[in-house]
């Protein structure tokens, strides 16, 4: 499998650009409906959230399938999540607010859905900035992992951002919420199971074979 | 994006045949001829009625602004009975059964009466009123409606002295309305106006748009249009009008009283709790416009003299 990874990465890279190409083409051809600017802003936001959830699905998928090479695609997926979120934010700042910073500041302070969306973006920036080998080496694996766990609250904030924006029918945000809950719930369950296994091994089960004492050589 | 702006209009918007219908003119002619020949016109009418004309005399109450293109007016709608996405009503409303249709006007009136839709069309001279429509979601359109002041209808039933409010009840056809199968709102859709608001000449009993009978996704066959209030105040597909003493509990207020009030006048200084109402996107325009008080219909301001419009939002 491993020798296919570079080719797979190229393929995935292009595939991840497809939603952007579709939105851009639709905008250019005026096929995004009566309110193309809103369709563009929302489409970009939706894909930011989609990629966030896809990224969060990598670990559960890997653990369930045993396909460890999946991890090698995770960075690109995560960076695409950031890329779409960045474009989503840009379209809000530009096409919705036309860079009137005073209004934007007021919006961020006054509108909970914008506050939480902006906070999620701010938290996403360090994750994107440290998505490279140099940063991992620099931070050390443990610290890096801790930092990147921020993605869990970011996911929750993103779903809240979507839910609070909807006028009344929260079906779609609810579906996103359930997906996120499943992805985060899997991690909790998995961890619990691992702990049980370890505990079982250490204290509960009696070893069957002969015990060989291991003494470190000096 | 290219912004298409209509140049000076050579003819009235109502005279423009929508391209979709223009393109189908032969089909329509052949169809009509065949239907006439077979004598089955009545049975076949529903599919032909999309092109049924309904002209109105130009009204001085119209705005000179260019109307939003027909395809957007009929393709981007909020009509939750047919789904909650903007494109849902255009896709699903064809199932709405509009024949026969009658509107019962009842309650605190001296002469309660049920009007057949044909009676309603002939009740007063039809006018074309080009109104701005501002949705509570922050977008707006300009629509050439056809109808007459609701006051003409209300005068016929003679409201009694105790009538203070008018309640509008929309149709519920569970088999034909995909959105009604889900309890997003409490059906039927209920709207209401204070009697003086309902009697205001701007309040339009609406039977058509763009010179034709109302398309189903726009609230066929009869709706009201209250241009100085957010769009949801203009109830669609009305079957009952009741004159009552107490302020009706309208559907959106019932669903979320913190966010939607009975009055719901367009007001740039009173924000929706979750978003600003200061500006709006006129469909087809790139930049946003400043939202105007009462959607620019300042002649209604006297209806609210002395009222705290923050409290009565």
PDB file of C-alpha atoms in Angstrom, chain B residues 81-82 95-96 171-183 187:
ATOM      1  CA  UNK B  81     -45.598  24.065   3.797  1.00  0.00           C
ATOM      2  CA  UNK B  82     -43.516  22.915   0.837  1.00  0.00           C
ATOM      3  CA  UNK B  95     -49.205  19.590  -5.913  1.00  0.00           C
ATOM      4  CA  UNK B  96     -51.204  22.343  -4.201  1.00  0.00           C
ATOM      5  CA  UNK B 171     -54.505  26.215   3.661  1.00  0.00           C
ATOM      6  CA  UNK B 172     -53.337  22.869   4.993  1.00  0.00           C
ATOM      7  CA  UNK B 173     -53.372  20.007   2.485  1.00  0.00           C
ATOM      8  CA  UNK B 174     -51.298  17.321   4.204  1.00  0.00           C
ATOM      9  CA  UNK B 175     -51.282  15.028   1.181  1.00  0.00           C
ATOM     10  CA  UNK B 176     -50.152  17.798  -1.144  1.00  0.00           C
ATOM     11  CA  UNK B 177     -47.762  19.676   1.129  1.00  0.00           C
ATOM     12  CA  UNK B 178     -44.545  17.844   1.884  1.00  0.00           C
ATOM     13  CA  UNK B 179     -43.533  20.379   4.527  1.00  0.00           C
ATOM     14  CA  UNK B 180     -46.701  19.937   6.580  1.00  0.00           C
ATOM     15  CA  UNK B 181     -45.739  16.348   7.282  1.00  0.00           C
ATOM     16  CA  UNK B 182     -43.009  17.767   9.498  1.00  0.00           C
ATOM     17  CA  UNK B 183     -43.931  19.914  12.478  1.00  0.00           C
ATOM     18  CA  UNK B 187     -50.024  24.159  11.030  1.00  0.00           C
TER      19      UNK B 187
END
